[in-house]
Amino acid sequence: MITGLTDIGELELHEIEQALADLGHPRFHARQIFQWVHKRGVVDFALMSDLGRDLRGQLAMQFAVFTPQVERKERSSDGTTKFLLRLADGKLIESVYIPDTPAQTFCISTQVGCAMRCAFCLTGKMGIDRNLTAGEIAGQVRVLARELGMLDTRVNIVLMGMGEPLHNYEATMKALRMLADEHGFAMSPRRMTLSTVGVLPALERLATEPLMPNLAISLHSTTEDQRDMLVPINRKYGLKELLDACRRFPIKRRERITFEYVLLRDVNDTPEDARRLVRLLHGIRGKVNLLPLNEAAGIPFERPSDDRVNRFARVLSDHGVTVSVRKSRGRDIRAACGQLITESSRTAAPGKRLAMLMGA
Ligand code: SAH
């Protein structure tokens, strides 16, 4: 942990301007600093050659750029690459590069672990450790882009890594604003997708934001009772209220809400489920993305056969619902949806690990 220093990669442009003004320097240097950090991935003030020596020295005394460090990289046979990243306080998260879908996509985490405990998701088994800061969320994009030689490539980001973005609202939205800033990565919000289980108050708030990412809703079920079991937050914010909020959500012309639906064999994969889904989505500008379960040890469900997946998809399309089936990527390196879980919790609880290390 770098103590006493503020993460300048955590500050929006106007905040850096303010910090410079406080130090008695002209505000326009903020743009230069923001460009160095977010556009060129430079984290050492000494290398920021268009800043005066005095300013560089002063910055180095007060600030640092906390960039997640690559602890391990695993490349799947399909090119998907999973990055295990170490944060300044030693915590671990995962981010995934998914090539050629046809876009280049970064799957980014918003929390260390997740509090939502969806019944089929491995990350949920970790529980929540802490929220990521905006700097750590945007920092993942910086690190992946630099590691992959993609600082000048157009990429899409999906907030579908570890964590529930609407359970870490402030930092998530701040990170998206920093990524969109024209002096930095300059990413169009149309290239950003926020995926959520539907934390309703936060979803209502998102509806009022000037910066609007694409929205994906993790629906997964067509009845309140079943969704209560699969996506526990449904007990607090039910399916009906969630869909009502989606109906009210301001969607731009020609855009749609994506509804993600994980298919679990003999649980939610029958033609009746598909027909109920059609009825539920009536009147919402949406499309459905089917996610045949990625199986994992400790997940008490099975993936349906391709036949069953196709039959489900067919019912939707026959009723005029746009549907796609997510092709699972990176399964051989456990980088697929719901398979992100960091090593420390994959093995044992911290206390137990310590005991093992000490030879107990
Ligand atoms: N918390 C957010 C984003 C993270 S997960 C959300 O839930 O939307 C991204 C998607 O992967 C979600 O739709 C999630 O339900 C799904 N998912 C989780 N575990 C899965 C698994 N084992 N197989 C397939 N999809 C899974």
XYZ file of C-alpha atoms and ligand atoms in Angstrom:
386
model
C 0.000 0.000 0.000
C 1.326 3.432 -0.935
C 0.501 5.457 2.136
C -0.054 9.171 2.305
C -0.317 9.584 -1.457
C -3.530 10.308 -3.326
C -4.319 8.254 -6.431
C -4.410 10.806 -9.229
C -5.848 8.091 -11.505
C -8.921 8.293 -9.285
C -9.597 11.956 -10.074
C -11.759 13.349 -12.839
C -10.322 16.168 -14.912
C -12.087 18.886 -12.928
C -10.763 17.386 -9.689
C -7.186 17.466 -10.995
C -7.744 21.099 -12.018
C -8.825 21.866 -8.484
C -5.831 20.039 -7.018
C -3.489 22.058 -9.256
C -5.179 25.305 -8.304
C -4.679 24.348 -4.652
C -0.966 23.895 -5.365
C -0.835 27.282 -7.108
C -0.371 25.890 -10.624
C -2.388 26.738 -13.733
C -5.392 24.517 -14.332
C -4.519 23.679 -17.927
C -1.820 21.259 -16.763
C -4.647 19.001 -15.612
C -5.401 18.033 -19.190
C -1.797 17.098 -19.784
C -1.701 14.938 -16.665
C -5.024 13.311 -17.518
C -3.738 12.512 -21.005
C -0.522 11.002 -19.702
C -2.356 8.750 -17.297
C -5.474 7.771 -19.208
C -4.471 8.031 -22.834
C -0.843 6.942 -22.726
C -0.844 4.803 -19.611
C 2.133 6.639 -18.090
C 2.219 6.442 -14.295
C 5.579 8.040 -13.480
C 5.436 11.842 -13.137
C 9.125 12.104 -14.120
C 8.170 10.926 -17.617
C 5.500 13.604 -18.108
C 7.846 15.650 -20.252
C 5.563 18.577 -20.998
C 5.255 19.479 -17.305
C 7.802 21.691 -15.576
C 10.298 20.124 -13.211
C 8.828 21.890 -10.170
C 5.354 20.667 -10.854
C 6.542 17.112 -11.481
C 8.382 17.148 -8.165
C 5.398 18.510 -6.280
C 3.053 15.993 -7.847
C 5.316 13.107 -6.891
C 5.246 14.223 -3.257
C 1.454 14.193 -3.043
C 0.200 11.840 -5.690
C 0.776 8.477 -7.292
C -1.079 6.512 -9.930
C -2.301 3.283 -8.341
C -2.380 0.925 -11.266
C -3.502 -2.672 -10.744
C -0.518 -4.981 -11.254
C -0.725 -8.043 -13.466
C -0.205 -11.013 -11.206
C -0.985 -13.673 -13.797
C -2.220 -13.907 -17.361
C -3.940 -16.958 -18.839
C -4.733 -17.280 -22.502
C -7.508 -19.580 -23.653
C -7.378 -21.584 -26.877
C -9.991 -19.161 -28.298
C -7.778 -16.131 -27.553
C -9.741 -14.997 -24.502
C -7.238 -13.816 -21.912
C -7.910 -13.666 -18.206
C -5.882 -11.243 -16.096
C -5.461 -11.723 -12.387
C -4.766 -8.231 -11.042
C -3.335 -7.211 -7.699
C -4.601 -3.943 -6.213
C -2.569 -1.519 -4.091
C -3.816 -3.168 -0.873
C -2.982 -6.664 -2.109
C -6.550 -7.718 -2.982
C -7.039 -9.684 -6.178
C -9.565 -9.198 -8.964
C -10.000 -10.572 -12.458
C -10.536 -8.842 -15.807
C -10.984 -10.581 -19.132
C -10.115 -9.682 -22.718
C -12.531 -11.253 -25.198
C -11.303 -10.792 -28.786
C -13.208 -10.569 -32.049
C -16.839 -10.851 -31.019
C -16.445 -9.073 -33.616
C -15.590 -6.166 -31.295
C -12.654 -6.252 -28.913
C -14.181 -6.456 -25.465
C -12.839 -5.959 -21.960
C -14.876 -7.527 -19.177
C -14.258 -5.410 -16.095
C -14.850 -5.930 -12.358
C -16.498 -3.394 -10.070
C -16.033 -5.071 -6.677
C -13.729 -7.536 -4.953
C -16.210 -10.405 -4.733
C -19.961 -9.789 -4.854
C -22.764 -9.536 -2.318
C -25.586 -10.692 -4.590
C -25.114 -14.439 -4.112
C -26.875 -15.565 -7.281
C -27.319 -19.306 -6.936
C -25.372 -20.258 -10.074
C -22.507 -17.753 -9.912
C -19.101 -18.621 -8.536
C -18.157 -15.012 -7.717
C -21.199 -14.865 -5.435
C -19.712 -17.692 -3.381
C -16.840 -15.384 -2.357
C -19.165 -12.873 -0.762
C -18.214 -9.206 -0.871
C -14.805 -8.019 0.265
C -14.858 -4.369 -0.807
C -15.884 -1.938 -3.509
C -13.369 -0.966 -6.159
C -12.509 2.711 -6.470
C -13.195 4.547 -9.726
C -9.438 4.537 -10.307
C -9.319 0.763 -9.969
C -12.288 0.263 -12.294
C -10.932 2.561 -15.012
C -7.424 1.273 -14.214
C -8.352 -2.215 -15.431
C -9.045 -0.788 -18.877
C -5.709 1.023 -18.803
C -3.785 -2.060 -17.783
C -5.426 -4.389 -20.288
C -5.049 -1.884 -23.114
C -1.363 -1.428 -22.335
C -0.658 -5.128 -21.827
C -2.388 -6.014 -25.082
C -0.892 -3.140 -27.074
C -4.386 -1.732 -27.548
C -4.095 1.848 -26.234
C -5.158 3.113 -29.664
C -7.677 0.369 -30.433
C -11.406 0.820 -30.105
C -12.678 -1.461 -27.418
C -16.004 -2.196 -25.798
C -16.274 -2.651 -22.096
C -18.829 -4.747 -20.278
C -19.203 -4.423 -16.511
C -19.701 -8.157 -16.211
C -16.652 -9.163 -14.234
C -16.684 -9.595 -10.481
C -19.234 -7.541 -8.582
C -22.543 -5.772 -9.014
C -21.954 -2.325 -10.560
C -25.139 -0.804 -9.125
C -24.048 -1.910 -5.661
C -20.999 0.357 -6.153
C -22.790 3.171 -7.911
C -20.633 6.248 -7.308
C -17.321 4.645 -8.230
C -18.783 2.879 -11.261
C -20.293 6.031 -12.733
C -17.173 8.030 -11.987
C -15.050 5.426 -13.771
C -17.344 5.559 -16.804
C -17.065 9.359 -16.910
C -13.275 9.121 -16.768
C -13.224 6.526 -19.552
C -15.490 8.720 -21.681
C -13.423 11.887 -21.180
C -12.134 13.154 -24.515
C -8.720 13.871 -23.002
C -8.327 10.295 -21.887
C -9.459 7.001 -23.389
C -12.368 8.875 -25.076
C -14.631 5.861 -25.057
C -18.124 6.366 -26.389
C -20.824 5.409 -23.857
C -22.327 3.330 -26.661
C -19.343 1.030 -26.220
C -20.052 0.558 -22.510
C -22.499 -1.971 -21.107
C -23.564 -2.038 -17.498
C -24.991 -5.370 -16.386
C -27.093 -5.521 -13.233
C -29.332 -7.819 -11.215
C -31.578 -4.775 -10.764
C -30.789 -2.828 -7.614
C -33.877 -0.678 -8.079
C -33.058 2.631 -6.386
C -29.732 2.697 -8.227
C -31.414 1.753 -11.504
C -33.852 4.649 -11.078
C -30.892 6.917 -10.484
C -29.075 5.607 -13.535
C -32.108 6.624 -15.573
C -31.304 10.268 -14.796
C -27.577 10.219 -15.652
C -26.157 12.384 -18.430
C -23.720 9.592 -19.299
C -25.782 6.587 -20.281
C -24.160 3.196 -20.896
C -26.060 0.351 -22.544
C -28.112 -1.544 -20.029
C -28.191 -5.300 -19.490
C -30.525 -6.814 -16.907
C -29.765 -10.196 -15.377
C -33.308 -11.532 -15.378
C -32.822 -15.322 -15.321
C -36.334 -16.206 -14.292
C -39.970 -15.533 -15.136
C -41.658 -16.024 -11.765
C -41.182 -14.198 -8.471
C -40.756 -17.413 -6.494
C -38.100 -18.842 -8.718
C -36.226 -15.560 -9.074
C -36.267 -15.204 -5.266
C -34.259 -18.394 -5.212
C -31.907 -17.775 -8.145
C -31.262 -14.054 -7.680
C -31.830 -13.373 -3.960
C -32.093 -9.580 -4.316
C -35.452 -10.306 -5.941
C -36.854 -10.725 -2.418
C -36.230 -7.021 -1.949
C -36.781 -5.680 -5.471
C -39.154 -8.027 -7.249
C -39.426 -9.012 -10.867
C -42.546 -6.976 -11.501
C -41.064 -3.750 -10.118
C -37.857 -4.399 -12.033
C -39.699 -4.774 -15.326
C -41.778 -1.677 -14.572
C -38.540 0.250 -14.047
C -37.281 -1.101 -17.385
C -40.464 0.127 -19.073
C -39.806 3.599 -17.717
C -36.090 3.550 -18.509
C -35.121 6.224 -21.039
C -33.888 4.271 -24.032
C -32.508 6.109 -26.989
C -33.944 5.582 -30.407
C -32.945 2.275 -31.947
C -31.416 1.042 -28.715
C -32.679 -1.722 -26.494
C -32.263 -3.219 -23.072
C -30.549 -6.607 -23.084
C -32.143 -9.214 -20.839
C -29.680 -11.887 -19.801
C -31.175 -15.259 -19.040
C -28.977 -18.040 -17.733
C -30.362 -21.419 -18.817
C -30.355 -24.076 -16.104
C -31.375 -27.560 -17.092
C -34.851 -28.560 -15.890
C -35.071 -25.398 -13.807
C -35.921 -22.473 -16.108
C -35.404 -23.890 -19.604
C -38.839 -25.184 -20.634
C -40.969 -23.845 -23.511
C -43.437 -22.580 -20.876
C -40.646 -20.510 -19.339
C -39.888 -19.121 -22.788
C -43.534 -18.212 -23.377
C -43.768 -16.533 -19.982
C -40.639 -14.565 -20.851
C -42.266 -13.354 -24.073
C -45.273 -12.131 -22.103
C -43.161 -10.434 -19.434
C -41.156 -8.479 -21.976
C -44.231 -7.289 -23.849
C -44.049 -3.523 -24.316
C -40.367 -3.232 -23.408
C -37.806 -2.367 -26.063
C -35.557 -5.282 -25.305
C -33.700 -8.289 -26.610
C -32.753 -11.510 -24.905
C -29.277 -12.949 -24.498
C -29.398 -16.590 -23.447
C -26.488 -17.810 -21.324
C -26.355 -21.598 -21.167
C -24.887 -22.239 -17.715
C -21.131 -22.419 -17.405
C -20.816 -25.291 -15.022
C -18.383 -25.242 -12.136
C -17.676 -27.308 -9.065
C -19.894 -26.088 -6.243
C -22.629 -24.841 -8.583
C -25.663 -27.095 -8.087
C -27.079 -26.764 -11.616
C -26.459 -28.236 -15.055
C -26.181 -26.811 -18.517
C -29.070 -27.767 -20.817
C -28.360 -29.570 -24.085
C -27.865 -27.453 -27.211
C -31.170 -28.823 -28.453
C -33.028 -27.466 -25.478
C -31.235 -24.131 -25.740
C -32.243 -23.883 -29.387
C -35.824 -24.813 -28.644
C -36.006 -22.086 -25.998
C -34.511 -19.546 -28.393
C -36.943 -20.638 -31.091
C -40.014 -19.910 -28.946
C -38.715 -16.386 -28.370
C -37.926 -15.675 -32.001
C -41.242 -17.185 -33.161
C -42.933 -14.569 -30.977
C -40.908 -11.732 -32.429
C -38.396 -11.399 -29.594
C -34.814 -10.783 -30.740
C -32.654 -13.454 -29.177
C -28.998 -14.439 -29.181
C -27.182 -17.272 -27.461
C -23.979 -16.249 -25.772
C -21.101 -18.283 -27.007
C -19.085 -19.199 -24.028
C -15.509 -17.958 -24.225
C -12.479 -18.892 -22.205
C -14.102 -21.802 -20.409
C -10.832 -23.743 -20.400
C -9.240 -21.040 -18.247
C -12.338 -20.384 -16.144
C -12.777 -16.927 -17.620
C -16.392 -17.440 -18.665
C -19.407 -15.706 -17.104
C -19.865 -16.517 -13.471
C -16.512 -18.271 -13.236
C -14.478 -15.370 -11.914
C -13.297 -16.027 -8.423
C -9.914 -15.111 -7.029
C -7.490 -17.722 -5.826
C -7.452 -16.892 -2.144
C -11.130 -17.690 -1.796
C -10.992 -20.581 -4.237
C -8.857 -22.525 -1.819
C -9.870 -21.753 1.725
C -10.952 -19.045 4.108
C -8.117 -16.672 5.115
C -7.894 -17.978 8.671
C -7.684 -21.542 7.490
C -5.039 -20.641 4.905
C -2.931 -18.934 7.505
C -3.228 -21.986 9.709
C -2.118 -24.146 6.776
C 0.820 -21.854 6.054
C 1.878 -22.076 9.669
C 1.803 -25.820 9.479
C -1.286 -26.298 11.638
N -23.505 -8.472 -11.243
C -23.793 -8.183 -12.618
C -22.637 -8.444 -13.558
C -21.844 -9.723 -13.391
S -22.156 -11.211 -14.192
C -24.990 -8.982 -13.070
O -25.359 -9.931 -12.399
O -25.577 -8.647 -14.090
C -22.495 -11.146 -15.862
C -23.541 -12.202 -16.248
O -23.066 -13.563 -16.096
C -24.796 -12.105 -15.385
O -25.937 -12.134 -16.190
C -24.683 -13.346 -14.545
O -25.923 -13.750 -14.037
C -24.095 -14.329 -15.517
N -23.590 -15.560 -14.888
C -23.215 -15.722 -13.601
N -22.834 -16.999 -13.384
C -22.980 -17.652 -14.555
C -22.718 -18.989 -14.968
N -22.226 -19.899 -14.133
N -22.973 -19.330 -16.255
C -23.438 -18.399 -17.128
N -23.678 -17.120 -16.788
C -23.452 -16.742 -15.520
